[in-house]
């Protein structure tokens, strides 16, 4: 009986060794390009993570059974209010222009943008401070981070301003934002989004006004300015040719 048990043990050991040798052999067939990549070299971490996943699936519902559900509705509402409040703080842009006698920067676009944004976001926080409202607020906040980063760098002197060639792309990004919001407003009407219909139409008209105004600004500030500069260079070259003749 003892010899039979030893033989059975040897058979098991040989089977395990054969399986391990086969496993090592399969590793030699693996693609060299992914060697050393995360979770690729060995199946151990993969199985460990799968086991952890199954444990969470099994014990998770039991653990959550008596727990209190956390709601983030109020957090989103507060975030929308802070965004609304930031539109009030942006009035200081205009005040600083006045104090510095930069009256040429008090354009219709500037005044229209600052005054209407504060009003329309009051409507947002008053009636629809939800996730649907939070998304454009978050996107616009990110764009304003880029804008005020540019403005902050622009006052650091010539050593920094030479790297601010990307100013016009801020306007392009803003126009992309307005176009996206316009598309979302139109789509919301067609799919029957749970959002006041009059707000969809207001959003559409408001975004169209921004696209038109920012588009005119872009043409005047960059396209027309470039054409005028090119014509000036051509005229200067022509005058120099006439003088040389």
PDB file of C-alpha atoms in Angstrom, residues 81-91:
ATOM      1  CA  UNK A  81     -23.798  78.057  -7.940  1.00  0.00           C
ATOM      2  CA  UNK A  82     -20.063  78.693  -7.607  1.00  0.00           C
ATOM      3  CA  UNK A  83     -19.822  78.887 -11.384  1.00  0.00           C
ATOM      4  CA  UNK A  84     -22.716  81.367 -11.407  1.00  0.00           C
ATOM      5  CA  UNK A  85     -20.916  83.389  -8.725  1.00  0.00           C
ATOM      6  CA  UNK A  86     -17.700  83.351 -10.784  1.00  0.00           C
ATOM      7  CA  UNK A  87     -19.557  85.217 -13.529  1.00  0.00           C
ATOM      8  CA  UNK A  88     -20.007  88.054 -11.024  1.00  0.00           C
ATOM      9  CA  UNK A  89     -16.289  88.034 -10.232  1.00  0.00           C
ATOM     10  CA  UNK A  90     -15.543  88.327 -13.943  1.00  0.00           C
ATOM     11  CA  UNK A  91     -17.067  91.811 -13.866  1.00  0.00           C
TER      12      UNK A  91
END
